[in-house]
mmCIF file of C-alpha atoms in Angstrom:
data_model
loop_
_atom_site.group_PDB
_atom_site.id
_atom_site.type_symbol
_atom_site.label_atom_id
_atom_site.label_comp_id
_atom_site.label_asym_id
_atom_site.label_seq_id
_atom_site.Cartn_x
_atom_site.Cartn_y
_atom_site.Cartn_z
ATOM 1 C CA MET A 47 99.659 31.848 -7.240
ATOM 2 C CA THR A 48 98.381 35.391 -7.701
ATOM 3 C CA GLY A 49 95.586 34.667 -10.121
ATOM 4 C CA CYS A 50 95.672 32.809 -13.398
ATOM 5 C CA SER A 51 98.780 33.330 -15.430
ATOM 6 C CA ALA A 52 100.243 31.376 -18.291
ATOM 7 C CA PRO A 53 101.797 28.192 -16.844
ATOM 8 C CA GLU A 54 105.453 27.427 -17.359
ATOM 9 C CA VAL A 55 106.229 24.847 -20.002
ATOM 10 C CA GLY A 56 106.188 21.432 -18.361
ATOM 11 C CA ALA A 57 104.540 22.704 -15.172
ATOM 12 C CA VAL A 58 102.467 20.107 -13.313
ATOM 13 C CA SER A 59 99.006 21.209 -12.247
ATOM 14 C CA GLY A 60 97.667 20.135 -8.890
ATOM 15 C CA PRO A 61 95.591 21.287 -5.934
ATOM 16 C CA ILE A 62 96.073 24.822 -4.716
ATOM 17 C CA PRO A 63 97.936 24.337 -1.406
ATOM 18 C CA ARG A 64 95.805 26.329 1.041
ATOM 19 C CA GLU A 65 95.521 29.090 -1.554
ATOM 20 C CA ARG A 66 92.299 31.067 -1.648
ATOM 21 C CA ILE A 67 90.138 29.852 -4.503
ATOM 22 C CA ARG A 68 88.611 32.544 -6.699
ATOM 23 C CA GLY A 69 86.764 30.535 -9.298
ATOM 24 C CA ALA A 70 83.913 30.460 -11.785
ATOM 25 C CA ASP A 71 81.763 27.730 -13.268
ATOM 26 C CA LEU A 72 81.950 28.295 -17.025
ATOM 27 C CA SER A 73 80.182 25.153 -18.249
ATOM 28 C CA PHE A 74 77.842 27.019 -20.636
ATOM 29 C CA THR A 75 80.734 28.699 -22.470
ATOM 30 C CA LEU A 76 80.684 26.615 -25.660
ATOM 31 C CA GLN A 77 76.916 27.038 -25.994
ATOM 32 C CA MET A 78 77.172 30.790 -25.488
ATOM 33 C CA GLU A 79 79.921 31.055 -28.089
ATOM 34 C CA ALA A 80 77.857 28.966 -30.528
ATOM 35 C CA ILE A 81 75.168 31.696 -30.549
ATOM 36 C CA GLY A 82 77.762 34.431 -31.000
ATOM 37 C CA ALA A 83 78.217 35.713 -27.459
ATOM 38 C CA ARG A 84 81.274 37.913 -26.941
ATOM 39 C CA TYR A 85 82.685 39.236 -23.691
ATOM 40 C CA ASP A 86 84.409 42.537 -23.064
ATOM 41 C CA ASP A 87 86.197 43.953 -20.044
ATOM 42 C CA GLY A 88 87.187 47.603 -20.284
ATOM 43 C CA GLY A 89 87.544 47.489 -24.052
ATOM 44 C CA VAL A 90 89.373 44.147 -24.120
ATOM 45 C CA THR A 91 87.487 41.393 -25.937
ATOM 46 C CA ALA A 92 88.684 37.859 -25.218
ATOM 47 C CA PRO A 93 87.407 34.388 -24.294
ATOM 48 C CA VAL A 94 85.666 34.587 -20.966
ATOM 49 C CA GLU A 95 88.158 32.404 -19.098
ATOM 50 C CA ARG A 96 90.976 34.752 -20.100
ATOM 51 C CA LEU A 97 89.072 37.846 -19.010
ATOM 52 C CA LEU A 98 88.441 36.274 -15.607
ATOM 53 C CA ALA A 99 92.050 35.106 -15.389
ATOM 54 C CA ALA A 100 93.246 38.640 -16.060
ATOM 55 C CA ARG A 101 91.138 39.778 -13.106
ATOM 56 C CA GLY A 102 92.747 37.162 -10.835
ATOM 57 C CA ALA A 103 90.487 34.117 -11.064
ATOM 58 C CA ASN A 104 92.493 30.958 -10.432
ATOM 59 C CA LEU A 105 90.054 28.067 -10.938
ATOM 60 C CA VAL A 106 87.434 27.004 -13.480
ATOM 61 C CA ARG A 107 84.684 24.591 -12.493
ATOM 62 C CA LEU A 108 83.159 22.374 -15.189
ATOM 63 C CA ARG A 109 80.225 19.992 -15.000
ATOM 64 C CA ALA A 110 79.807 16.772 -16.927
ATOM 65 C CA TRP A 111 76.668 14.753 -17.573
ATOM 66 C CA VAL A 112 76.744 11.184 -18.856
ATOM 67 C CA ASP A 113 74.387 11.435 -21.862
ATOM 68 C CA PRO A 114 72.735 14.873 -21.864
ATOM 69 C CA PRO A 115 70.502 16.472 -24.510
ATOM 70 C CA PRO A 116 72.478 17.389 -27.651
ATOM 71 C CA GLY A 117 74.774 20.368 -27.133
ATOM 72 C CA TYR A 118 74.827 20.221 -23.341
ATOM 73 C CA SER A 119 77.708 19.443 -21.012
ATOM 74 C CA THR A 120 79.442 16.148 -21.753
ATOM 75 C CA LEU A 121 82.793 14.925 -20.542
ATOM 76 C CA GLN A 122 84.204 15.849 -23.950
ATOM 77 C CA SER A 123 83.003 19.453 -23.696
ATOM 78 C CA ALA A 124 84.479 19.620 -20.191
ATOM 79 C CA LEU A 125 87.794 18.382 -21.599
ATOM 80 C CA THR A 126 87.694 21.076 -24.288
ATOM 81 C CA LEU A 127 86.992 23.815 -21.753
ATOM 82 C CA GLY A 128 89.485 22.278 -19.356
ATOM 83 C CA ARG A 129 92.252 22.676 -21.895
ATOM 84 C CA ARG A 130 91.291 26.330 -22.345
ATOM 85 C CA ALA A 131 91.236 26.884 -18.599
ATOM 86 C CA HIS A 132 94.636 25.241 -18.237
ATOM 87 C CA ASP A 133 96.060 27.334 -21.067
ATOM 88 C CA ALA A 134 94.850 30.438 -19.241
ATOM 89 C CA GLY A 135 96.730 29.215 -16.168
ATOM 90 C CA CYS A 136 93.703 28.114 -14.167
ATOM 91 C CA ASP A 137 93.247 24.987 -12.086
ATOM 92 C CA ILE A 138 90.279 22.768 -12.925
ATOM 93 C CA LEU A 139 87.477 21.506 -10.692
ATOM 94 C CA LEU A 140 85.398 18.767 -12.350
ATOM 95 C CA ASP A 141 81.781 18.482 -11.188
ATOM 96 C CA LEU A 142 80.462 15.001 -11.997
ATOM 97 C CA HIS A 143 76.661 14.850 -11.755
ATOM 98 C CA TYR A 144 76.368 11.060 -12.339
ATOM 99 C CA SER A 145 73.205 11.768 -14.297
ATOM 100 C CA ASP A 146 72.145 12.513 -17.856
ATOM 101 C CA PHE A 147 70.991 16.005 -16.902
ATOM 102 C CA TRP A 148 70.601 18.321 -13.915
ATOM 103 C CA ALA A 149 71.301 16.686 -10.550
ATOM 104 C CA ASP A 150 70.538 18.546 -7.325
ATOM 105 C CA GLN A 151 68.776 18.003 -4.024
ATOM 106 C CA TYR A 152 65.466 17.496 -5.848
ATOM 107 C CA SER A 153 66.584 15.201 -8.646
ATOM 108 C CA GLN A 154 69.419 12.676 -8.844
ATOM 109 C CA SER A 155 68.254 10.365 -11.626
ATOM 110 C CA GLU A 156 70.761 7.697 -12.610
ATOM 111 C CA PRO A 157 71.917 7.749 -16.250
ATOM 112 C CA GLY A 158 69.750 5.786 -18.634
ATOM 113 C CA ALA A 159 72.703 3.628 -19.645
ATOM 114 C CA TRP A 160 73.209 2.581 -16.006
ATOM 115 C CA ALA A 161 69.576 1.719 -15.278
ATOM 116 C CA ASP A 162 68.666 -1.620 -13.694
ATOM 117 C CA GLN A 163 72.126 -2.170 -12.195
ATOM 118 C CA ASP A 164 72.126 -3.495 -8.650
ATOM 119 C CA LEU A 165 74.164 -1.768 -5.960
ATOM 120 C CA GLY A 166 77.297 -3.817 -6.499
ATOM 121 C CA ARG A 167 77.351 -3.365 -10.251
ATOM 122 C CA LEU A 168 76.441 0.326 -10.018
ATOM 123 C CA SER A 169 79.284 0.898 -7.548
ATOM 124 C CA GLU A 170 81.727 -0.648 -10.020
ATOM 125 C CA THR A 171 80.303 1.528 -12.810
ATOM 126 C CA VAL A 172 80.664 4.703 -10.731
ATOM 127 C CA ARG A 173 84.232 3.862 -9.775
ATOM 128 C CA GLY A 174 85.231 3.096 -13.356
ATOM 129 C CA TYR A 175 83.474 6.133 -14.816
ATOM 130 C CA THR A 176 85.118 8.451 -12.294
ATOM 131 C CA ARG A 177 88.538 6.891 -12.818
ATOM 132 C CA ASP A 178 88.256 7.267 -16.572
ATOM 133 C CA ALA A 179 87.089 10.899 -16.342
ATOM 134 C CA VAL A 180 90.026 11.875 -14.130
ATOM 135 C CA ALA A 181 92.455 9.962 -16.331
ATOM 136 C CA ALA A 182 91.132 11.691 -19.465
ATOM 137 C CA PHE A 183 92.092 15.094 -18.098
ATOM 138 C CA ALA A 184 95.534 13.832 -17.153
ATOM 139 C CA ARG A 185 96.008 12.214 -20.554
ATOM 140 C CA GLN A 186 95.479 15.513 -22.379
ATOM 141 C CA GLY A 187 97.973 17.249 -20.116
ATOM 142 C CA THR A 188 95.453 19.115 -17.973
ATOM 143 C CA PRO A 189 95.242 17.127 -14.721
ATOM 144 C CA LEU A 190 92.479 18.073 -12.331
ATOM 145 C CA ALA A 191 93.180 19.978 -9.150
ATOM 146 C CA MET A 192 89.824 19.068 -7.580
ATOM 147 C CA ILE A 193 86.840 16.832 -8.221
ATOM 148 C CA GLN A 194 83.277 16.815 -6.919
ATOM 149 C CA VAL A 195 81.866 13.324 -6.482
ATOM 150 C CA GLY A 196 78.276 14.306 -7.118
ATOM 151 C CA ASN A 197 76.430 17.621 -7.264
ATOM 152 C CA GLU A 198 74.312 18.830 -4.321
ATOM 153 C CA ILE A 199 74.007 15.285 -2.988
ATOM 154 C CA THR A 200 72.150 16.263 0.187
ATOM 155 C CA THR A 201 69.468 13.645 -0.495
ATOM 156 C CA GLY A 202 71.707 11.039 -2.096
ATOM 157 C CA MET A 203 72.729 10.308 -5.678
ATOM 158 C CA LEU A 204 71.947 7.864 -8.466
ATOM 159 C CA TRP A 205 68.300 7.418 -7.577
ATOM 160 C CA PRO A 206 66.597 5.084 -6.908
ATOM 161 C CA VAL A 207 69.507 2.949 -5.664
ATOM 162 C CA GLY A 208 71.292 5.749 -3.799
ATOM 163 C CA LYS A 209 68.244 7.701 -2.605
ATOM 164 C CA VAL A 210 68.535 8.523 1.094
ATOM 165 C CA TYR A 211 64.983 9.579 1.939
ATOM 166 C CA GLU A 212 62.179 7.276 0.865
ATOM 167 C CA ARG A 213 58.694 6.769 2.352
ATOM 168 C CA GLY A 214 59.545 8.269 5.700
ATOM 169 C CA HIS A 215 62.756 6.277 6.157
ATOM 170 C CA GLU A 216 66.448 7.035 5.694
ATOM 171 C CA HIS A 217 68.710 4.770 3.634
ATOM 172 C CA TRP A 218 72.325 5.889 3.985
ATOM 173 C CA ASP A 219 74.280 2.711 3.374
ATOM 174 C CA ALA A 220 73.702 2.327 -0.368
ATOM 175 C CA PHE A 221 74.352 6.011 -0.982
ATOM 176 C CA VAL A 222 77.552 5.902 1.055
ATOM 177 C CA GLN A 223 78.762 2.877 -0.888
ATOM 178 C CA LEU A 224 78.251 4.750 -4.160
ATOM 179 C CA LEU A 225 79.929 7.875 -2.778
ATOM 180 C CA LYS A 226 82.935 5.865 -1.623
ATOM 181 C CA ALA A 227 83.122 4.230 -5.058
ATOM 182 C CA GLY A 228 83.295 7.627 -6.750
ATOM 183 C CA LEU A 229 85.940 8.887 -4.343
ATOM 184 C CA ALA A 230 88.029 5.749 -4.858
ATOM 185 C CA GLY A 231 87.695 6.055 -8.631
ATOM 186 C CA ALA A 232 88.902 9.654 -8.516
ATOM 187 C CA LEU A 233 92.107 8.608 -6.783
ATOM 188 C CA ASP A 234 92.480 5.602 -9.115
ATOM 189 C CA GLY A 235 92.630 7.914 -12.125
ATOM 190 C CA ALA A 236 94.809 10.664 -10.681
ATOM 191 C CA THR A 237 98.390 11.158 -11.841
ATOM 192 C CA ALA A 238 98.907 14.365 -9.829
ATOM 193 C CA PRO A 239 97.719 15.475 -6.379
ATOM 194 C CA LEU A 240 93.920 15.650 -6.434
ATOM 195 C CA GLU A 241 91.575 17.044 -3.789
ATOM 196 C CA THR A 242 88.144 15.470 -3.412
ATOM 197 C CA MET A 243 85.018 17.432 -2.540
ATOM 198 C CA VAL A 244 81.613 16.382 -1.205
ATOM 199 C CA HIS A 245 79.060 19.032 -2.157
ATOM 200 C CA ILE A 246 75.627 19.804 -0.709
ATOM 201 C CA ASP A 247 73.217 22.705 -1.015
ATOM 202 C CA ARG A 248 72.938 23.834 2.640
ATOM 203 C CA GLY A 249 74.973 27.053 2.612
ATOM 204 C CA GLY A 250 72.825 28.803 5.210
ATOM 205 C CA ASP A 251 71.470 25.731 7.036
ATOM 206 C CA ASN A 252 73.912 24.618 9.718
ATOM 207 C CA GLY A 253 71.579 21.986 11.133
ATOM 208 C CA GLY A 254 71.014 20.404 7.738
ATOM 209 C CA ALA A 255 74.691 20.561 6.833
ATOM 210 C CA ARG A 256 75.741 18.985 10.133
ATOM 211 C CA TYR A 257 73.165 16.231 9.727
ATOM 212 C CA PHE A 258 74.520 15.298 6.298
ATOM 213 C CA TYR A 259 78.242 15.452 7.088
ATOM 214 C CA ASP A 260 77.748 13.650 10.406
ATOM 215 C CA ALA A 261 75.989 10.865 8.510
ATOM 216 C CA VAL A 262 78.699 10.371 5.891
ATOM 217 C CA THR A 263 81.744 10.862 8.112
ATOM 218 C CA SER A 264 80.382 8.479 10.746
ATOM 219 C CA ARG A 265 80.152 5.868 7.992
ATOM 220 C CA GLY A 266 83.791 6.219 7.050
ATOM 221 C CA VAL A 267 83.594 8.500 3.992
ATOM 222 C CA GLU A 268 86.996 10.158 3.539
ATOM 223 C CA PHE A 269 87.315 13.347 1.490
ATOM 224 C CA ASP A 270 89.239 16.597 1.522
ATOM 225 C CA LEU A 271 86.866 19.531 1.043
ATOM 226 C CA ILE A 272 83.369 20.521 2.117
ATOM 227 C CA GLY A 273 81.559 22.211 -0.772
ATOM 228 C CA LEU A 274 78.398 24.250 -0.246
ATOM 229 C CA SER A 275 75.963 26.005 -2.541
ATOM 230 C CA TYR A 276 74.958 29.408 -1.198
ATOM 231 C CA TYR A 277 72.391 31.547 -2.987
ATOM 232 C CA PRO A 278 71.104 34.292 -0.646
ATOM 233 C CA PHE A 279 67.603 34.255 -2.135
ATOM 234 C CA TRP A 280 67.287 30.576 -1.124
ATOM 235 C CA HIS A 281 69.756 30.117 1.724
ATOM 236 C CA GLY A 282 69.590 33.226 3.900
ATOM 237 C CA SER A 283 71.862 36.071 4.904
ATOM 238 C CA LEU A 284 75.644 36.269 4.789
ATOM 239 C CA ASP A 285 75.581 36.048 8.581
ATOM 240 C CA THR A 286 73.982 32.593 8.400
ATOM 241 C CA LEU A 287 76.596 31.540 5.863
ATOM 242 C CA ALA A 288 79.419 32.784 8.093
ATOM 243 C CA ALA A 289 78.080 30.880 11.094
ATOM 244 C CA ASN A 290 77.694 27.693 9.056
ATOM 245 C CA LEU A 291 81.149 27.831 7.484
ATOM 246 C CA GLY A 292 82.820 28.453 10.812
ATOM 247 C CA ASP A 293 81.011 25.624 12.538
ATOM 248 C CA LEU A 294 81.634 23.081 9.766
ATOM 249 C CA ALA A 295 85.334 23.936 9.541
ATOM 250 C CA ARG A 296 85.764 23.441 13.280
ATOM 251 C CA ARG A 297 83.555 20.378 13.567
ATOM 252 C CA TYR A 298 85.151 18.367 10.754
ATOM 253 C CA GLY A 299 88.624 19.873 10.536
ATOM 254 C CA LYS A 300 88.241 20.448 6.797
ATOM 255 C CA ASP A 301 88.508 23.406 4.470
ATOM 256 C CA VAL A 302 85.183 24.758 3.246
ATOM 257 C CA VAL A 303 84.426 26.154 -0.216
ATOM 258 C CA VAL A 304 81.370 28.120 -1.335
ATOM 259 C CA VAL A 305 81.360 26.211 -4.586
ATOM 260 C CA GLU A 306 78.237 27.817 -6.053
ATOM 261 C CA THR A 307 77.041 31.362 -5.489
ATOM 262 C CA SER A 308 75.615 34.335 -7.398
ATOM 263 C CA TYR A 309 73.737 37.591 -6.855
ATOM 264 C CA PRO A 310 71.457 39.737 -9.052
ATOM 265 C CA TRP A 311 72.667 42.929 -10.682
ATOM 266 C CA THR A 312 69.153 43.744 -11.923
ATOM 267 C CA LEU A 313 65.544 42.640 -11.472
ATOM 268 C CA GLU A 314 64.636 43.626 -15.021
ATOM 269 C CA ARG A 315 63.848 40.785 -17.390
ATOM 270 C CA ALA A 316 65.732 40.176 -20.586
ATOM 271 C CA ASP A 317 62.802 38.149 -21.939
ATOM 272 C CA GLY A 318 59.699 36.464 -20.555
ATOM 273 C CA THR A 319 61.583 33.988 -18.397
ATOM 274 C CA GLU A 320 60.822 33.973 -14.681
ATOM 275 C CA TYR A 321 63.939 34.564 -12.607
ATOM 276 C CA TYR A 322 64.829 32.664 -9.446
ATOM 277 C CA ALA A 323 65.805 35.992 -7.855
ATOM 278 C CA ALA A 324 62.940 38.169 -9.024
ATOM 279 C CA ARG A 325 62.012 40.455 -6.114
ATOM 280 C CA LEU A 326 63.888 42.627 -3.665
ATOM 281 C CA ASP A 327 62.134 41.011 -0.697
ATOM 282 C CA GLU A 328 63.744 37.698 -1.651
ATOM 283 C CA LEU A 329 67.175 39.123 -0.846
ATOM 284 C CA PRO A 330 67.849 38.920 2.912
ATOM 285 C CA ASP A 331 70.619 41.540 2.782
ATOM 286 C CA ALA A 332 68.916 43.817 0.245
ATOM 287 C CA ALA A 333 69.557 46.925 2.335
ATOM 288 C CA ARG A 334 73.309 46.273 2.088
ATOM 289 C CA PHE A 335 73.297 44.765 -1.387
ATOM 290 C CA PRO A 336 70.583 46.128 -3.699
ATOM 291 C CA ALA A 337 69.981 44.414 -7.020
ATOM 292 C CA THR A 338 72.197 46.803 -8.984
ATOM 293 C CA PRO A 339 75.655 46.411 -10.509
ATOM 294 C CA GLU A 340 77.115 48.201 -7.496
ATOM 295 C CA GLY A 341 75.049 46.128 -5.079
ATOM 296 C CA GLN A 342 76.191 42.919 -6.723
ATOM 297 C CA ALA A 343 79.813 44.023 -6.416
ATOM 298 C CA ALA A 344 79.247 44.822 -2.734
ATOM 299 C CA TYR A 345 77.753 41.354 -2.190
ATOM 300 C CA PHE A 346 80.900 39.694 -3.488
ATOM 301 C CA GLU A 347 83.039 41.920 -1.274
ATOM 302 C CA GLY A 348 80.933 40.739 1.662
ATOM 303 C CA LEU A 349 81.305 37.131 0.561
ATOM 304 C CA ARG A 350 85.086 37.479 0.367
ATOM 305 C CA THR A 351 85.113 38.850 3.915
ATOM 306 C CA VAL A 352 83.038 35.916 5.179
ATOM 307 C CA VAL A 353 85.151 33.259 3.481
ATOM 308 C CA ASN A 354 88.435 34.858 4.519
ATOM 309 C CA GLY A 355 87.155 35.047 8.080
ATOM 310 C CA VAL A 356 86.571 31.319 8.584
ATOM 311 C CA PRO A 357 88.624 30.266 11.634
ATOM 312 C CA ASP A 358 92.087 28.753 11.175
ATOM 313 C CA GLY A 359 92.206 29.838 7.536
ATOM 314 C CA ARG A 360 89.779 27.031 6.621
ATOM 315 C CA GLY A 361 87.787 29.199 4.204
ATOM 316 C CA ARG A 362 89.362 28.064 0.943
ATOM 317 C CA GLY A 363 87.385 30.311 -1.342
ATOM 318 C CA PHE A 364 84.375 30.688 -3.596
ATOM 319 C CA VAL A 365 83.215 29.719 -7.079
ATOM 320 C CA VAL A 366 80.700 31.939 -8.900
ATOM 321 C CA TRP A 367 78.074 29.902 -10.707
ATOM 322 C CA GLU A 368 77.858 30.610 -14.452
ATOM 323 C CA PRO A 369 78.762 34.332 -14.406
ATOM 324 C CA ALA A 370 78.742 34.390 -18.232
ATOM 325 C CA TRP A 371 75.435 32.573 -18.883
ATOM 326 C CA LEU A 372 73.639 35.321 -20.813
ATOM 327 C CA PRO A 373 70.129 35.161 -22.300
ATOM 328 C CA GLY A 374 69.860 33.052 -25.438
ATOM 329 C CA VAL A 375 70.802 29.633 -24.075
ATOM 330 C CA GLY A 376 68.172 27.862 -21.985
ATOM 331 C CA TRP A 377 68.601 25.432 -19.113
ATOM 332 C CA ASP A 378 67.050 22.923 -21.537
ATOM 333 C CA HIS A 379 66.166 23.067 -25.222
ATOM 334 C CA GLY A 380 63.202 25.383 -25.700
ATOM 335 C CA GLU A 381 63.484 26.839 -22.197
ATOM 336 C CA GLY A 382 64.797 30.153 -20.902
ATOM 337 C CA ASN A 383 67.574 31.157 -18.533
ATOM 338 C CA PRO A 384 66.222 31.841 -15.022
ATOM 339 C CA TYR A 385 69.700 32.964 -13.900
ATOM 340 C CA ALA A 386 70.118 35.690 -16.540
ATOM 341 C CA ASN A 387 70.123 38.516 -13.977
ATOM 342 C CA LEU A 388 72.836 36.811 -11.891
ATOM 343 C CA THR A 389 75.665 37.177 -14.398
ATOM 344 C CA MET A 390 78.829 39.223 -13.966
ATOM 345 C CA PHE A 391 78.502 40.586 -17.502
ATOM 346 C CA ASP A 392 75.575 42.628 -18.769
ATOM 347 C CA TRP A 393 73.418 41.287 -21.579
ATOM 348 C CA ASN A 394 75.734 42.798 -24.177
ATOM 349 C CA GLY A 395 78.662 40.906 -22.674
ATOM 350 C CA ALA A 396 80.262 43.941 -20.977
ATOM 351 C CA ALA A 397 81.969 43.317 -17.644
ATOM 352 C CA LEU A 398 80.185 44.437 -14.492
ATOM 353 C CA PRO A 399 81.939 45.892 -11.425
ATOM 354 C CA SER A 400 81.623 42.573 -9.574
ATOM 355 C CA LEU A 401 84.543 41.114 -11.559
ATOM 356 C CA ALA A 402 86.739 42.850 -8.985
ATOM 357 C CA ALA A 403 85.880 39.943 -6.654
ATOM 358 C CA PHE A 404 88.425 37.761 -8.469
ATOM 359 C CA ARG A 405 91.390 39.893 -7.472
ATOM 360 C CA PRO A 406 94.035 38.149 -5.329
#
């Protein structure tokens, strides 16, 4: 594959066999389009997934919540965007949060509809839900290439049952049972080759990443890909990322994916919302990559070099987090967008130089 191109009639989608992933999470797309957002690249106006595909992107990542606030990412909206991604020629990575809203290292609340289930029942629910989600993509003719069983599950998932750290003690067994249930459900529902990913947030923290993956692999969790979030303003320099990726690939014999990343192209505010990357001194490589359109593009060139340099070709690629999430849609109703300066389009929807990162 040399980027996204229109698939042949009757072609079967599946995992990219050792191909470099150049992807984007586009989960906010329907909400952006609902407020009239339009995207342009060099005078060409088109749906965002097609603009990225034309640049060489070959995967779209989509999240799904169980019962989110109205208008936010459901399995049905992921199916809609998945069909669009498939029609653009892109593979699909489904990111199941197993929650009604944002799940990350700080919050992994179980869905309201699953509350009060004991571990056994909750494991069955997770397996069935995952199976049905995978099968739904296959049924509409857009089978998944990859699936994340959980989102940034460094501290567990489906709290309180699957919470690892509680009152000074560690509780791995329940979490691992739930994780195994999700992984089994993914394979239950698959009708084409499907790669499974376990995703944490420790892109620049080798000690923390080792601790997590040692814990799950020693308990018999089997999966294909290591997925890491890496945001320089939280996780350190590209050098720390490179060291971490190389060590994890060697230690576990698995491909590694930077499955969330972004970088600011400005520190100016579009509105009154506080940004997560708000100051130059929060950027560890600011001298190399200033917060400008050109600096952002240089960051992604550096990221490509790091990922491509993982030993034994184990650096599978990167996924840019929400590069088209412009101001106007908040992370929750009535809230702002703290990532608005991390897009790969300016606030008028015009492509920034960083889109070159998607080239084959």
